[in-house]
Tab-separated table of C-alpha atoms and ligand atoms in Angstrom:
chain	number	residue	atom	x	y	z
L	1213	UNK	CA	14.776	-33.493	-74.881
L	1214	UNK	CA	15.333	-37.196	-74.573
L	1215	UNK	CA	18.930	-36.527	-73.703
L	1216	UNK	CA	17.893	-33.885	-71.242
L	1217	UNK	CA	15.652	-36.425	-69.462
L	1218	UNK	CA	18.405	-39.050	-69.465
L	1219	UNK	CA	20.875	-36.620	-67.937
L	1220	UNK	CA	18.309	-35.496	-65.331
L	1221	UNK	CA	17.903	-39.174	-64.396
L	1222	UNK	CA	21.654	-39.675	-64.095
L	1223	UNK	CA	22.041	-36.518	-62.091
L	1224	UNK	CA	19.202	-37.542	-59.776
L	1225	UNK	CA	20.631	-40.998	-59.202
L	1226	UNK	CA	24.065	-39.562	-58.352
L	1227	UNK	CA	22.543	-37.102	-55.908
L	1228	UNK	CA	20.305	-39.735	-54.333
L	1229	UNK	CA	23.337	-41.898	-53.764
L	1230	UNK	CA	25.209	-38.991	-52.216
L	1231	UNK	CA	22.360	-38.010	-49.891
L	1232	UNK	CA	23.231	-39.268	-46.437
L	1233	UNK	CA	20.445	-37.777	-44.336
L	1234	UNK	CA	16.661	-37.644	-44.619
L	1235	UNK	CA	16.992	-33.891	-44.952
L	1236	UNK	CA	19.368	-33.957	-47.928
L	1237	UNK	CA	17.246	-36.655	-49.559
L	1238	UNK	CA	14.216	-34.396	-49.204
L	1239	UNK	CA	16.181	-31.592	-50.901
L	1240	UNK	CA	16.887	-33.933	-53.806
L	1241	UNK	CA	13.198	-34.767	-54.027
L	1242	UNK	CA	12.256	-31.068	-54.232
L	1243	UNK	CA	15.037	-30.338	-56.703
L	1244	UNK	CA	13.853	-33.008	-59.172
L	1245	UNK	CA	10.210	-33.738	-58.517
L	1246	UNK	CA	8.984	-30.522	-56.878
L	1247	UNK	CA	6.651	-27.947	-58.511
L	1248	UNK	CA	9.644	-25.986	-59.677
L	1249	UNK	CA	11.761	-29.108	-60.114
L	1250	UNK	CA	13.669	-30.280	-63.135
L	1251	UNK	CA	11.082	-32.797	-64.373
L	1252	UNK	CA	8.277	-30.225	-64.171
L	1253	UNK	CA	10.478	-27.879	-66.144
L	1254	UNK	CA	10.806	-30.463	-68.945
L	1255	UNK	CA	7.065	-31.117	-68.954
L	1256	UNK	CA	6.408	-27.387	-69.244
L	1257	UNK	CA	8.512	-27.331	-72.432
L	1258	UNK	CA	6.362	-30.040	-74.032
L	1259	UNK	CA	4.179	-27.460	-75.766
L	1260	UNK	CA	6.989	-26.722	-78.150
L	1261	UNK	CA	7.167	-30.325	-79.344
L	1262	UNK	CA	5.567	-31.825	-82.368
L	1263	UNK	CA	2.400	-33.945	-82.027
L	1264	UNK	CA	4.388	-37.123	-82.651
L	1265	UNK	CA	7.112	-36.349	-80.165
L	1266	UNK	CA	4.787	-35.291	-77.344
L	1267	UNK	CA	3.485	-38.721	-76.255
L	1268	UNK	CA	6.941	-40.270	-76.560
L	1269	UNK	CA	8.598	-37.617	-74.435
L	1270	UNK	CA	5.606	-37.576	-72.091
L	1271	UNK	CA	5.893	-41.268	-71.490
L	1272	UNK	CA	9.645	-41.039	-71.010
L	1273	UNK	CA	9.247	-38.149	-68.561
L	1274	UNK	CA	6.755	-40.229	-66.589
L	1275	UNK	CA	9.111	-43.179	-66.522
L	1276	UNK	CA	12.009	-41.011	-65.380
L	1277	UNK	CA	9.866	-39.476	-62.690
L	1278	UNK	CA	8.724	-42.891	-61.494
L	1279	UNK	CA	12.277	-44.210	-61.417
L	1280	UNK	CA	13.505	-41.198	-59.469
L	1281	UNK	CA	10.590	-41.542	-57.044
L	1282	UNK	CA	11.320	-45.216	-56.565
L	1283	UNK	CA	14.997	-44.726	-55.861
L	1284	UNK	CA	14.295	-41.851	-53.462
L	1285	UNK	CA	11.936	-44.131	-51.558
L	1286	UNK	CA	14.436	-46.942	-51.546
L	1287	UNK	CA	17.081	-44.575	-50.205
L	1288	UNK	CA	14.656	-43.199	-47.611
L	1289	UNK	CA	14.052	-46.737	-46.331
L	1290	UNK	CA	17.753	-47.397	-46.172
L	1291	UNK	CA	18.436	-44.166	-44.262
L	1292	UNK	CA	15.691	-44.944	-41.804
L	1293	UNK	CA	17.080	-48.419	-41.173
L	1294	UNK	CA	20.533	-46.985	-40.632
L	1295	UNK	CA	19.157	-44.392	-38.217
L	1296	UNK	CA	17.410	-47.096	-36.202
L	1297	UNK	CA	20.532	-49.229	-36.129
L	1298	UNK	CA	22.633	-46.337	-34.933
L	1299	UNK	CA	20.123	-45.513	-32.245
L	1300	UNK	CA	20.078	-49.117	-31.066
L	1301	UNK	CA	23.856	-49.184	-30.972
L	1302	UNK	CA	23.988	-45.953	-29.014
L	1303	UNK	CA	21.359	-47.148	-26.569
L	1304	UNK	CA	22.578	-50.671	-25.898
L	1305	UNK	CA	22.586	-51.571	-22.218
L	1306	UNK	CA	25.693	-53.220	-20.924
L	1307	UNK	CA	24.209	-55.633	-18.431
L	1308	UNK	CA	27.661	-56.497	-17.128
L	1309	UNK	CA	28.257	-52.938	-15.831
L	1310	UNK	CA	28.261	-52.797	-12.039
L	1311	UNK	CA	25.204	-51.038	-10.572
L	1312	UNK	CA	25.308	-47.640	-8.944
L	1313	UNK	CA	25.812	-47.979	-5.194
L	1314	UNK	CA	22.708	-47.127	-3.165
L	1315	UNK	CA	22.483	-46.485	0.541
L	1316	UNK	CA	21.124	-49.501	2.335
L	1317	UNK	CA	19.430	-49.222	5.691
L	1318	UNK	CA	19.670	-51.674	8.535
L	1319	UNK	CA	18.108	-52.302	11.904
L	1320	UNK	CA	19.134	-49.940	14.702
L	1321	UNK	CA	21.820	-51.419	16.933
L	1322	UNK	CA	19.511	-51.142	19.933
L	1323	UNK	CA	16.780	-53.087	18.110
L	1324	UNK	CA	19.334	-55.694	17.082
L	1325	UNK	CA	20.437	-56.102	20.685
L	1326	UNK	CA	16.833	-56.471	21.868
L	1327	UNK	CA	15.972	-58.965	19.101
L	1328	UNK	CA	19.086	-60.979	19.902
L	1329	UNK	CA	18.073	-61.295	23.555
L	1330	UNK	CA	14.461	-62.031	22.606
L	1331	UNK	CA	15.589	-64.799	20.256
L	1332	UNK	CA	17.727	-66.381	22.956
L	1333	UNK	CA	14.825	-66.536	25.388
L	1334	UNK	CA	12.277	-67.617	22.781
L	1335	UNK	CA	14.670	-70.514	22.157
L	1336	UNK	CA	14.353	-71.403	25.855
L	1337	UNK	CA	10.550	-71.454	25.690
L	1338	UNK	CA	9.752	-67.882	26.758
L	1339	UNK	CA	6.978	-65.815	25.188
L	1340	UNK	CA	7.281	-62.115	24.454
L	1341	UNK	CA	4.822	-59.987	26.440
L	1342	UNK	CA	4.167	-56.266	26.266
L	1343	UNK	CA	2.513	-53.689	28.458
L	1344	UNK	CA	1.523	-50.016	28.295
L	1345	UNK	CA	4.095	-47.229	28.620
L	1346	UNK	CA	1.545	-45.038	30.402
L	1347	UNK	CA	1.069	-47.182	33.489
L	1348	UNK	CA	-1.090	-47.051	36.579
L	1349	UNK	CA	0.497	-46.381	39.954
L	1350	UNK	CA	-0.909	-49.771	40.954
L	1351	UNK	CA	1.013	-51.864	38.425
L	1352	UNK	CA	4.163	-49.745	38.413
L	1353	UNK	CA	4.493	-49.787	42.227
L	1354	UNK	CA	1.795	-51.287	44.385
L	1355	UNK	CA	1.446	-54.685	42.711
L	1356	UNK	CA	5.228	-54.943	42.925
L	1357	UNK	CA	5.234	-54.705	46.684
L	1358	UNK	CA	5.880	-50.972	46.791
L	1359	UNK	CA	2.850	-49.634	48.689
L	1360	UNK	CA	2.180	-45.897	48.837
L	1361	UNK	CA	4.717	-44.266	51.120
L	1362	UNK	CA	7.235	-47.071	50.592
L	1363	UNK	CA	10.720	-45.532	50.767
L	1364	UNK	CA	11.830	-47.411	47.645
L	1365	UNK	CA	9.482	-45.232	45.577
L	1366	UNK	CA	11.978	-42.454	46.088
L	1367	UNK	CA	14.545	-44.506	44.223
L	1368	UNK	CA	12.595	-43.972	41.066
L	1369	UNK	CA	11.946	-40.385	40.222
L	1370	UNK	CA	9.008	-40.628	37.894
L	1371	UNK	CA	7.067	-38.662	35.288
L	1372	UNK	CA	3.572	-38.516	36.748
L	1373	UNK	CA	0.645	-37.711	34.471
L	1374	UNK	CA	-2.005	-37.711	37.185
L	1375	UNK	CA	-1.910	-38.973	40.784
L	1376	UNK	CA	-2.697	-42.456	39.507
L	1377	UNK	CA	-0.987	-42.480	36.095
L	1378	UNK	CA	2.680	-42.219	35.197
L	1379	UNK	CA	5.168	-43.121	32.478
L	1380	UNK	CA	6.333	-46.559	33.621
L	1381	UNK	CA	9.733	-46.407	35.311
L	1382	UNK	CA	10.591	-50.013	34.539
L	1383	UNK	CA	9.201	-53.032	32.648
L	1384	UNK	CA	8.390	-54.857	35.910
L	1385	UNK	CA	4.682	-53.853	35.788
L	1386	UNK	CA	4.380	-56.303	32.862
L	1387	UNK	CA	5.262	-59.041	35.387
L	1388	UNK	CA	2.262	-58.102	37.516
L	1389	UNK	CA	-0.063	-57.706	34.514
L	1390	UNK	CA	0.914	-61.090	33.083
L	1391	UNK	CA	0.602	-62.875	36.424
L	1392	UNK	CA	-2.857	-61.350	36.864
L	1393	UNK	CA	-3.899	-62.554	33.431
L	1394	UNK	CA	-2.859	-66.118	34.328
L	1395	UNK	CA	-5.340	-66.223	37.245
L	1396	UNK	CA	-3.148	-68.188	39.620
L	1397	UNK	CA	-2.103	-70.902	37.183
L	1398	UNK	CA	1.505	-71.470	36.132
L	1399	UNK	CA	3.734	-71.779	34.332
L	1400	UNK	CA	4.360	-68.179	33.321
L	1401	UNK	CA	7.444	-67.749	31.195
L	1402	UNK	CA	7.815	-64.372	29.519
L	1403	UNK	CA	10.231	-61.706	28.540
L	1404	UNK	CA	9.063	-58.121	28.082
L	1405	UNK	CA	11.069	-55.604	26.082
L	1406	UNK	CA	9.960	-51.986	26.099
L	1407	UNK	CA	10.563	-48.302	26.723
L	1408	UNK	CA	10.776	-46.887	30.219
L	1409	UNK	CA	10.983	-43.328	31.576
L	1410	UNK	CA	12.732	-41.653	34.470
L	1411	UNK	CA	13.256	-38.090	35.540
L	1412	UNK	CA	16.971	-38.163	34.909
L	1413	UNK	CA	19.068	-35.414	33.429
L	1414	UNK	CA	20.498	-36.744	30.189
L	1415	UNK	CA	24.238	-37.302	30.129
L	1416	UNK	CA	26.637	-39.933	28.798
L	1417	UNK	CA	25.165	-42.689	30.973
L	1418	UNK	CA	21.662	-41.406	31.832
L	1419	UNK	CA	18.646	-40.866	29.664
L	1420	UNK	CA	15.107	-39.818	30.595
L	1421	UNK	CA	13.889	-42.528	28.228
L	1422	UNK	CA	15.582	-45.845	27.608
L	1423	UNK	CA	14.714	-49.508	27.181
L	1424	UNK	CA	14.554	-52.538	29.434
L	1425	UNK	CA	14.003	-56.233	28.999
L	1426	UNK	CA	12.225	-57.974	31.817
L	1427	UNK	CA	12.178	-61.721	32.327
L	1428	UNK	CA	9.788	-63.733	34.491
L	1429	UNK	CA	9.523	-67.454	35.065
L	1430	UNK	CA	6.954	-68.687	37.586
L	1431	UNK	CA	6.194	-72.357	38.104
L	1432	UNK	CA	6.352	-75.032	40.784
L	1433	UNK	CA	9.819	-75.687	42.203
L	1434	UNK	CA	11.645	-72.749	40.618
L	1435	UNK	CA	14.777	-71.938	42.628
L	1436	UNK	CA	17.743	-69.627	42.732
L	1437	UNK	CA	19.808	-72.163	40.819
L	1438	UNK	CA	17.338	-71.952	37.885
L	1439	UNK	CA	17.886	-68.199	37.892
L	1440	UNK	CA	21.639	-68.549	38.054
L	1441	UNK	CA	21.723	-71.107	35.240
L	1442	UNK	CA	19.538	-68.915	33.033
L	1443	UNK	CA	21.618	-65.784	33.668
L	1444	UNK	CA	24.788	-67.724	32.970
L	1445	UNK	CA	23.446	-68.726	29.548
L	1446	UNK	CA	22.500	-65.098	28.889
L	1447	UNK	CA	25.892	-63.687	29.906
L	1448	UNK	CA	27.810	-66.160	27.785
L	1449	UNK	CA	25.501	-65.637	24.812
L	1450	UNK	CA	26.006	-61.883	24.990
L	1451	UNK	CA	29.633	-61.573	25.935
L	1452	UNK	CA	31.335	-64.849	25.072
L	1453	UNK	CA	31.846	-68.333	26.479
L	1454	UNK	CA	34.790	-67.308	28.654
L	1455	UNK	CA	32.806	-64.740	30.690
L	1456	UNK	CA	32.301	-65.551	34.369
L	1457	UNK	CA	29.252	-64.320	36.268
L	1458	UNK	CA	28.778	-63.503	39.915
L	1459	UNK	CA	25.613	-62.711	41.831
L	1460	UNK	CA	25.861	-60.035	44.501
L	1461	UNK	CA	23.167	-59.565	47.156
L	1462	UNK	CA	21.030	-56.532	46.430
L	1463	UNK	CA	17.562	-55.180	47.121
L	1464	UNK	CA	14.400	-54.825	45.076
L	1465	UNK	CA	11.001	-54.687	46.781
L	1466	UNK	CA	9.506	-57.181	44.333
L	1467	UNK	CA	12.166	-59.902	44.685
L	1468	UNK	CA	13.432	-61.765	47.726
L	1469	UNK	CA	16.270	-62.581	47.794
L	1470	UNK	CA	17.483	-59.990	45.298
L	1471	UNK	CA	20.753	-60.012	43.412
L	1472	UNK	CA	22.734	-58.033	40.917
L	1473	UNK	CA	24.628	-59.920	38.264
L	1474	UNK	CA	28.154	-58.933	37.307
L	1475	UNK	CA	30.180	-60.347	34.440
L	1476	UNK	CA	33.951	-60.566	34.476
L	1477	UNK	CA	35.384	-57.564	32.605
L	1478	UNK	CA	36.144	-58.565	29.039
L	1479	UNK	CA	38.629	-55.726	28.603
L	1480	UNK	CA	41.036	-56.730	31.385
L	1481	UNK	CA	39.730	-60.263	31.979
L	1482	UNK	CA	39.262	-59.567	35.656
L	1483	UNK	CA	42.598	-57.854	36.360
L	1484	UNK	CA	41.028	-54.420	36.782
L	1485	UNK	CA	40.904	-51.535	34.308
L	1486	UNK	CA	39.112	-48.235	33.796
L	1487	UNK	CA	36.090	-49.935	32.131
L	1488	UNK	CA	35.358	-52.040	35.258
L	1489	UNK	CA	36.534	-49.265	37.586
L	1490	UNK	CA	39.404	-51.544	38.673
L	1491	UNK	CA	37.098	-54.164	40.172
L	1492	UNK	CA	37.400	-56.774	37.408
L	1493	UNK	CA	33.578	-56.983	37.286
L	1494	UNK	CA	30.825	-55.150	35.433
L	1495	UNK	CA	27.233	-54.925	36.616
L	1496	UNK	CA	24.734	-56.069	33.998
L	1497	UNK	CA	21.315	-56.567	35.561
L	1498	UNK	CA	19.086	-56.899	38.594
L	1499	UNK	CA	17.222	-60.093	39.468
L	1500	UNK	CA	15.832	-62.241	42.242
L	1501	UNK	CA	13.150	-64.687	43.290
L	1502	UNK	CA	9.670	-63.234	42.904
L	1503	UNK	CA	8.512	-61.865	46.269
L	1504	UNK	CA	5.645	-63.953	47.743
L	1505	UNK	CA	3.613	-60.753	48.135
L	1506	UNK	CA	3.805	-60.136	44.384
L	1507	UNK	CA	2.604	-63.682	43.674
L	1508	UNK	CA	-0.201	-63.467	46.213
L	1509	UNK	CA	-1.414	-60.041	45.004
L	1510	UNK	CA	-1.697	-61.512	41.510
L	1511	UNK	CA	-3.693	-64.485	42.774
L	1512	UNK	CA	-0.911	-67.102	42.881
L	1513	UNK	CA	-0.485	-69.473	45.808
L	1514	UNK	CA	3.050	-68.639	46.956
L	1515	UNK	CA	3.325	-71.981	48.757
L	1516	UNK	CA	2.818	-73.826	45.507
L	1517	UNK	CA	4.472	-71.461	43.079
L	1518	UNK	CA	7.861	-69.789	43.100
L	1519	UNK	CA	9.659	-67.941	40.363
L	1520	UNK	CA	12.467	-65.694	39.315
L	1521	UNK	CA	12.572	-62.324	37.586
L	1522	UNK	CA	15.309	-60.237	36.072
L	1523	UNK	CA	15.559	-56.852	34.369
L	1524	UNK	CA	18.284	-55.445	32.172
L	1525	UNK	CA	19.016	-52.393	30.048
L	1526	UNK	CA	19.781	-53.176	26.403
L	1527	UNK	CA	21.541	-49.820	25.992
L	1528	UNK	CA	24.009	-50.729	28.714
L	1529	UNK	CA	24.552	-54.157	27.169
L	1530	UNK	CA	25.116	-52.694	23.674
L	1531	UNK	CA	27.461	-50.042	25.128
L	1532	UNK	CA	29.606	-52.695	26.779
L	1533	UNK	CA	29.485	-55.051	23.848
L	1534	UNK	CA	30.383	-52.536	21.147
L	1535	UNK	CA	32.392	-49.992	23.135
L	1536	UNK	CA	29.769	-47.213	22.768
L	1537	UNK	CA	30.673	-44.436	25.162
L	1538	UNK	CA	27.582	-42.246	25.214
L	1539	UNK	CA	23.985	-43.446	25.641
L	1540	UNK	CA	22.760	-40.421	23.699
L	1541	UNK	CA	24.138	-41.934	20.481
L	1542	UNK	CA	21.220	-44.378	20.504
L	1543	UNK	CA	18.685	-41.579	20.216
L	1544	UNK	CA	20.388	-38.832	18.222
L	1545	UNK	CA	20.450	-41.135	15.191
L	1546	UNK	CA	23.574	-39.831	13.496
L	1547	UNK	CA	23.785	-42.015	10.391
L	1548	UNK	CA	27.564	-42.259	10.772
L	1549	UNK	CA	27.040	-43.883	14.167
L	1550	UNK	CA	24.218	-46.169	13.035
L	1551	UNK	CA	25.998	-47.350	9.877
L	1552	UNK	CA	28.896	-48.851	11.835
L	1553	UNK	CA	26.605	-51.585	13.125
L	1554	UNK	CA	24.949	-52.711	9.884
L	1555	UNK	CA	27.277	-55.670	9.613
L	1556	UNK	CA	27.314	-56.839	13.255
S	861	LIG	N1	12.937	-53.323	37.704
S	861	LIG	C1	14.288	-53.288	38.157
S	861	LIG	C2	14.955	-51.991	37.737
S	861	LIG	O1	14.365	-51.260	36.984
S	861	LIG	C3	15.083	-54.436	37.641
S	861	LIG	C4	14.612	-55.781	38.141
S	861	LIG	C5	13.683	-56.486	37.406
S	861	LIG	C6	15.088	-56.330	39.328
S	861	LIG	C7	13.257	-57.740	37.878
S	861	LIG	C8	14.682	-57.543	39.778
S	861	LIG	C9	13.752	-58.258	39.068
S	861	LIG	O2	16.034	-51.682	38.167
């Protein structure tokens, strides 16, 4: 029986060594130490032994069982460590791998154009002012020297909400609102970006809703040359140092004299091409000296104060600057269109 126990021990140790998974190790455990295992079998046969032999074999059987148990546990620890190591190896993160590309957003090209113009004027001491998009007839027309029945009201086909309320047709009402708020005291130096609305049929160059940026500078001794100098800075900032500007006489009820500013065509440099309709010049904005009536209606003494105002369309500026051919691109928000301008 002694030999039998010794050989069981040998056998167990060989099998424990060979076991390479927790599962096979568990099988070994059952095979040797289980209820029907080999050690139990030996113990069952103890009855046949003599009184003297029994304790000796009993003790030996216990020792063998303890040794087998110990080496199974040792092996179990080892297997567990190996499993953890393998898992760690399999799950290592290579921090040097490049990341997965994600889609990045960016400001809309129209917003960028507006911010760019805002920044330029803020740098020249202007403040940004805003006004309501649903405007009163008074601020949209009357306070701008367009009394009821004035023929110039026909120039602006408007979305009326009631007799007295409409979607503003331009940002000029912010001029009147700001002047009013200043209660006759200058200087007033603002630019006003915002949405405006007109009853136009949408096509490549018209939209029933678009944006404008208004500028207003009222103080003592403001003259046409201040306006011209300011517009020159603007044109060169937007379109390059080598752009020329010219002011053409025009008409707006709220400015006198009124002008339109053209810049020399950057495509043909003034020679004439399809972009400038063969004139060499491109119209950019409307401007003029603030009409005395507008100043007076807002409580300013027009003998003491003068000023200039201008209004431009950022869509038109962005279209010229980036070669965008259809104003509707700004509002249909096709990502392929928008993405092109993330880097500009
Ligand atoms: N409000 C005018 C327009 O919508 C533009 C303008 C603004 C002209 C200020 C002169 C002075 O066309």
